[in-house]
Amino acid sequence: FPTVGSMEPLSNLERVSLFRSLIDSLPLSHIRPHAAPYLYTRSIISAIADLKREAIDPEKFNRFLKTQSPASPQDEKYHRRNRELYLVYKSYQQELIKIGRYDFEDMITLVNTAFKAGPDFLLTHQQRFLYFLADEYQDTNAAQQELLLLLTSYWKNQANIFVVGDDDQAIFRFQGASIENILNFHQIFPAAKLVVLDR
């Protein structure tokens, strides 16, 4: 991706238009029905947004698909759809770069990518932010968790981090929230003190 400062956000209408253009131009057969080529547009957009929230870029998705070996005709059909989804995802990301845009899910992904690519850039922000508070932690997704872990990585398990959450209220899985983040918090930060509000 180019620098974020040189990019502009993609509107929802532009996103739909871009996906329709990709559906028209790519060699698709399983996610583009002949009689209704845009039938799965909303599902494709949603699936790619989910992948981004799980911090799965096109290359990582492709590597995952290569490890899958369909065991039944139904699995094969599912696998072919995912291969086409990968093709759309890869092309979508390339097109975003070409037109200098980013979508909502990219806002965190771009920061994570910049932090991983530039250790000095990450260090600058680690020195700038000394305390971290994550509210509604049970509803964080993988990309948000990655951002938090990158920022706190300088201090390792001694980071000044305070999270608030309730694993019984994890309701945003449909938006990519990962309950594992709150359940595994103590493994990542074993020195953290647990305060249970049971009244």
CSV table of N, CA and C in Angstrom, one decimal, residues 56-140:
chain,number,residue,atom,x,y,z
A,56,ILE,N,-6.2,-11.6,7.9
A,56,ILE,CA,-5.9,-12.5,6.8
A,56,ILE,C,-5.8,-11.8,5.5
A,57,ASP,N,-4.6,-11.5,5.0
A,57,ASP,CA,-4.5,-10.8,3.7
A,57,ASP,C,-4.6,-11.9,2.6
A,58,PRO,N,-4.7,-11.4,1.3
A,58,PRO,CA,-4.8,-12.4,0.2
A,58,PRO,C,-3.8,-13.5,0.2
A,59,GLU,N,-2.5,-13.2,0.4
A,59,GLU,CA,-1.5,-14.2,0.4
A,59,GLU,C,-1.7,-15.3,1.5
A,60,LYS,N,-2.0,-14.8,2.7
A,60,LYS,CA,-2.3,-15.7,3.8
A,60,LYS,C,-3.5,-16.6,3.5
A,61,PHE,N,-4.5,-16.0,2.9
A,61,PHE,CA,-5.7,-16.8,2.5
A,61,PHE,C,-5.4,-17.8,1.5
A,62,ASN,N,-4.5,-17.4,0.5
A,62,ASN,CA,-4.1,-18.3,-0.6
A,62,ASN,C,-3.3,-19.5,0.0
A,63,ARG,N,-2.4,-19.2,1.0
A,63,ARG,CA,-1.6,-20.3,1.6
A,63,ARG,C,-2.6,-21.2,2.3
A,64,PHE,N,-3.6,-20.7,3.0
A,64,PHE,CA,-4.5,-21.6,3.7
A,64,PHE,C,-5.3,-22.5,2.7
A,65,LEU,N,-5.7,-21.9,1.6
A,65,LEU,CA,-6.5,-22.7,0.7
A,65,LEU,C,-5.6,-23.8,0.1
A,66,LYS,N,-4.3,-23.6,-0.1
A,66,LYS,CA,-3.4,-24.6,-0.6
A,66,LYS,C,-3.3,-25.8,0.3
A,67,THR,N,-3.5,-25.6,1.6
A,67,THR,CA,-3.4,-26.7,2.6
A,67,THR,C,-4.7,-27.5,2.6
A,68,GLN,N,-5.8,-27.0,2.0
A,68,GLN,CA,-7.0,-27.7,2.0
A,68,GLN,C,-7.1,-28.8,0.9
A,69,SER,N,-7.6,-30.0,1.3
A,69,SER,CA,-7.8,-31.0,0.3
A,69,SER,C,-9.3,-31.5,0.4
A,70,PRO,N,-10.1,-31.1,-0.5
A,70,PRO,CA,-11.5,-31.4,-0.4
A,70,PRO,C,-11.7,-32.9,-0.4
A,71,ALA,N,-12.6,-33.3,0.6
A,71,ALA,CA,-12.8,-34.8,0.8
A,71,ALA,C,-14.1,-35.3,0.1
A,72,SER,N,-15.0,-34.3,-0.3
A,72,SER,CA,-16.2,-34.7,-0.9
A,72,SER,C,-16.6,-33.8,-2.0
A,73,PRO,N,-17.5,-34.1,-2.9
A,73,PRO,CA,-17.9,-33.2,-3.9
A,73,PRO,C,-18.4,-31.8,-3.4
A,74,GLN,N,-19.1,-31.9,-2.2
A,74,GLN,CA,-19.5,-30.6,-1.6
A,74,GLN,C,-18.3,-29.8,-1.2
A,75,ASP,N,-17.3,-30.4,-0.6
A,75,ASP,CA,-16.1,-29.7,-0.2
A,75,ASP,C,-15.4,-29.1,-1.4
A,76,GLU,N,-15.4,-29.9,-2.5
A,76,GLU,CA,-14.8,-29.4,-3.7
A,76,GLU,C,-15.5,-28.1,-4.2
A,77,LYS,N,-16.8,-28.1,-4.2
A,77,LYS,CA,-17.5,-27.0,-4.6
A,77,LYS,C,-17.2,-25.8,-3.8
A,78,TYR,N,-17.1,-26.0,-2.4
A,78,TYR,CA,-16.8,-24.9,-1.5
A,78,TYR,C,-15.4,-24.4,-1.7
A,79,HIS,N,-14.5,-25.3,-2.0
A,79,HIS,CA,-13.1,-25.0,-2.3
A,79,HIS,C,-13.0,-24.1,-3.5
A,80,ARG,N,-13.7,-24.5,-4.6
A,80,ARG,CA,-13.7,-23.7,-5.8
A,80,ARG,C,-14.2,-22.3,-5.6
A,81,ARG,N,-15.2,-22.2,-4.8
A,81,ARG,CA,-15.8,-20.8,-4.5
A,81,ARG,C,-14.7,-20.0,-3.7
A,82,ASN,N,-14.1,-20.6,-2.8
A,82,ASN,CA,-13.0,-19.9,-2.0
A,82,ASN,C,-11.8,-19.5,-2.9
A,83,ARG,N,-11.5,-20.4,-3.9
A,83,ARG,CA,-10.4,-20.0,-4.8
A,83,ARG,C,-10.8,-18.8,-5.6
A,84,GLU,N,-12.1,-18.7,-6.0
A,84,GLU,CA,-12.5,-17.5,-6.7
A,84,GLU,C,-12.6,-16.3,-5.8
A,85,LEU,N,-13.0,-16.6,-4.6
A,85,LEU,CA,-13.0,-15.5,-3.6
A,85,LEU,C,-11.6,-14.9,-3.4
A,86,TYR,N,-10.6,-15.8,-3.3
A,86,TYR,CA,-9.2,-15.3,-3.2
A,86,TYR,C,-8.9,-14.4,-4.4
A,87,LEU,N,-9.3,-14.9,-5.6
A,87,LEU,CA,-9.0,-14.1,-6.9
A,87,LEU,C,-9.6,-12.7,-6.8
A,88,VAL,N,-10.8,-12.6,-6.3
A,88,VAL,CA,-11.5,-11.3,-6.2
A,88,VAL,C,-10.8,-10.5,-5.1
A,89,TYR,N,-10.5,-11.1,-4.0
A,89,TYR,CA,-9.8,-10.4,-2.9
A,89,TYR,C,-8.5,-9.8,-3.3
A,90,LYS,N,-7.7,-10.6,-4.0
A,90,LYS,CA,-6.3,-10.2,-4.5
A,90,LYS,C,-6.5,-9.0,-5.4
A,91,SER,N,-7.4,-9.2,-6.4
A,91,SER,CA,-7.7,-8.1,-7.4
A,91,SER,C,-8.2,-6.9,-6.7
A,92,TYR,N,-9.1,-7.0,-5.7
A,92,TYR,CA,-9.6,-5.9,-5.0
A,92,TYR,C,-8.5,-5.1,-4.3
A,93,GLN,N,-7.6,-5.8,-3.6
A,93,GLN,CA,-6.5,-5.1,-3.0
A,93,GLN,C,-5.6,-4.4,-4.0
A,94,GLN,N,-5.4,-5.0,-5.1
A,94,GLN,CA,-4.6,-4.4,-6.1
A,94,GLN,C,-5.2,-3.1,-6.7
A,95,GLU,N,-6.5,-3.2,-6.9
A,95,GLU,CA,-7.3,-2.1,-7.4
A,95,GLU,C,-7.3,-0.9,-6.4
A,96,LEU,N,-7.5,-1.2,-5.1
A,96,LEU,CA,-7.4,-0.2,-4.1
A,96,LEU,C,-6.1,0.6,-4.2
A,97,ILE,N,-5.0,-0.1,-4.3
A,97,ILE,CA,-3.7,0.5,-4.4
A,97,ILE,C,-3.7,1.4,-5.7
A,98,LYS,N,-4.1,0.8,-6.8
A,98,LYS,CA,-4.1,1.5,-8.0
A,98,LYS,C,-4.9,2.9,-8.0
A,99,ILE,N,-6.0,2.9,-7.3
A,99,ILE,CA,-6.8,4.1,-7.3
A,99,ILE,C,-6.6,4.9,-6.0
A,100,GLY,N,-5.7,4.5,-5.2
A,100,GLY,CA,-5.3,5.2,-4.0
A,100,GLY,C,-6.4,5.3,-3.0
A,101,ARG,N,-7.1,4.2,-2.7
A,101,ARG,CA,-8.2,4.2,-1.7
A,101,ARG,C,-7.9,3.1,-0.7
A,102,TYR,N,-8.6,3.1,0.4
A,102,TYR,CA,-8.7,2.1,1.4
A,102,TYR,C,-10.1,2.0,1.9
A,103,ASP,N,-10.4,0.8,2.4
A,103,ASP,CA,-11.8,0.6,2.9
A,103,ASP,C,-11.7,0.6,4.4
A,104,PHE,N,-12.9,0.5,5.1
A,104,PHE,CA,-13.0,0.6,6.5
A,104,PHE,C,-12.1,-0.4,7.2
A,105,GLU,N,-12.1,-1.6,6.8
A,105,GLU,CA,-11.3,-2.7,7.5
A,105,GLU,C,-9.8,-2.4,7.3
A,106,ASP,N,-9.4,-1.7,6.2
A,106,ASP,CA,-8.0,-1.4,6.0
A,106,ASP,C,-7.4,-0.5,7.0
A,107,MET,N,-8.2,0.3,7.7
A,107,MET,CA,-7.7,1.4,8.5
A,107,MET,C,-6.8,0.8,9.6
A,108,ILE,N,-7.1,-0.3,10.2
A,108,ILE,CA,-6.3,-1.0,11.2
A,108,ILE,C,-5.2,-1.8,10.5
A,109,THR,N,-5.6,-2.5,9.5
A,109,THR,CA,-4.6,-3.3,8.8
A,109,THR,C,-3.4,-2.5,8.2
A,110,LEU,N,-3.7,-1.4,7.7
A,110,LEU,CA,-2.6,-0.5,7.2
A,110,LEU,C,-1.6,-0.1,8.3
A,111,VAL,N,-2.2,0.2,9.4
A,111,VAL,CA,-1.3,0.6,10.6
A,111,VAL,C,-0.5,-0.6,11.0
A,112,ASN,N,-1.1,-1.8,11.1
A,112,ASN,CA,-0.3,-3.0,11.5
A,112,ASN,C,0.8,-3.3,10.5
A,113,THR,N,0.5,-3.1,9.2
A,113,THR,CA,1.5,-3.4,8.2
A,113,THR,C,2.6,-2.4,8.3
A,114,ALA,N,2.3,-1.1,8.5
A,114,ALA,CA,3.3,-0.1,8.7
A,114,ALA,C,4.2,-0.4,9.9
A,115,PHE,N,3.6,-0.8,11.0
A,115,PHE,CA,4.3,-1.1,12.2
A,115,PHE,C,5.3,-2.3,12.0
A,116,LYS,N,4.8,-3.3,11.3
A,116,LYS,CA,5.7,-4.5,11.0
A,116,LYS,C,6.8,-4.2,10.0
A,117,ALA,N,6.5,-3.3,9.1
A,117,ALA,CA,7.5,-3.0,8.1
A,117,ALA,C,8.5,-2.0,8.6
A,118,GLY,N,8.2,-1.2,9.6
A,118,GLY,CA,9.1,-0.1,10.0
A,118,GLY,C,9.3,-0.2,11.5
A,119,PRO,N,10.3,-0.9,12.0
A,119,PRO,CA,10.5,-1.1,13.5
A,119,PRO,C,10.7,0.3,14.2
A,120,ASP,N,11.3,1.3,13.5
A,120,ASP,CA,11.5,2.6,14.1
A,120,ASP,C,10.2,3.3,14.2
A,121,PHE,N,9.3,3.1,13.2
A,121,PHE,CA,8.0,3.7,13.2
A,121,PHE,C,7.2,3.2,14.4
A,122,LEU,N,7.3,1.9,14.6
A,122,LEU,CA,6.6,1.2,15.7
A,122,LEU,C,7.2,1.7,17.0
A,123,LEU,N,8.5,1.8,17.1
A,123,LEU,CA,9.1,2.2,18.4
A,123,LEU,C,8.7,3.6,18.7
A,124,THR,N,8.6,4.5,17.8
A,124,THR,CA,8.2,5.9,18.0
A,124,THR,C,6.8,5.9,18.7
A,125,HIS,N,5.9,5.0,18.2
A,125,HIS,CA,4.6,5.0,18.8
A,125,HIS,C,4.5,4.3,20.1
A,126,GLN,N,5.4,3.3,20.3
A,126,GLN,CA,5.5,2.6,21.6
A,126,GLN,C,6.0,3.5,22.7
A,127,GLN,N,6.9,4.4,22.3
A,127,GLN,CA,7.4,5.4,23.3
A,127,GLN,C,6.4,6.5,23.5
A,128,ARG,N,5.5,6.8,22.6
A,128,ARG,CA,4.5,7.8,22.7
A,128,ARG,C,3.3,7.4,23.6
A,129,PHE,N,2.9,6.1,23.4
A,129,PHE,CA,1.8,5.6,24.2
A,129,PHE,C,2.3,4.7,25.3
A,130,LEU,N,2.2,5.1,26.5
A,130,LEU,CA,2.7,4.3,27.6
A,130,LEU,C,1.7,3.5,28.4
A,131,TYR,N,0.4,3.9,28.2
A,131,TYR,CA,-0.7,3.2,28.9
A,131,TYR,C,-1.8,2.8,27.9
A,132,PHE,N,-2.3,1.7,28.0
A,132,PHE,CA,-3.3,1.2,27.1
A,132,PHE,C,-4.6,0.7,27.8
A,133,LEU,N,-5.7,1.2,27.3
A,133,LEU,CA,-7.0,0.8,27.8
A,133,LEU,C,-7.8,0.2,26.7
A,134,ALA,N,-8.3,-1.0,26.8
A,134,ALA,CA,-9.2,-1.6,25.7
A,134,ALA,C,-10.5,-1.9,26.4
A,135,ASP,N,-11.5,-1.2,26.1
A,135,ASP,CA,-12.8,-1.5,26.6
A,135,ASP,C,-13.6,-2.4,25.7
A,136,GLU,N,-14.6,-3.1,26.2
A,136,GLU,CA,-15.3,-4.1,25.4
A,136,GLU,C,-14.4,-5.1,24.7
A,137,TYR,N,-13.4,-5.5,25.5
A,137,TYR,CA,-12.3,-6.4,25.0
A,137,TYR,C,-12.8,-7.7,24.4
A,138,GLN,N,-13.9,-8.2,24.8
A,138,GLN,CA,-14.5,-9.4,24.3
A,138,GLN,C,-14.9,-9.3,22.9
A,139,ASP,N,-15.1,-8.0,22.4
A,139,ASP,CA,-15.6,-7.8,21.1
A,139,ASP,C,-14.5,-7.3,20.1
A,140,THR,N,-13.2,-7.5,20.5
A,140,THR,CA,-12.1,-7.1,19.6
A,140,THR,C,-11.9,-8.2,18.6
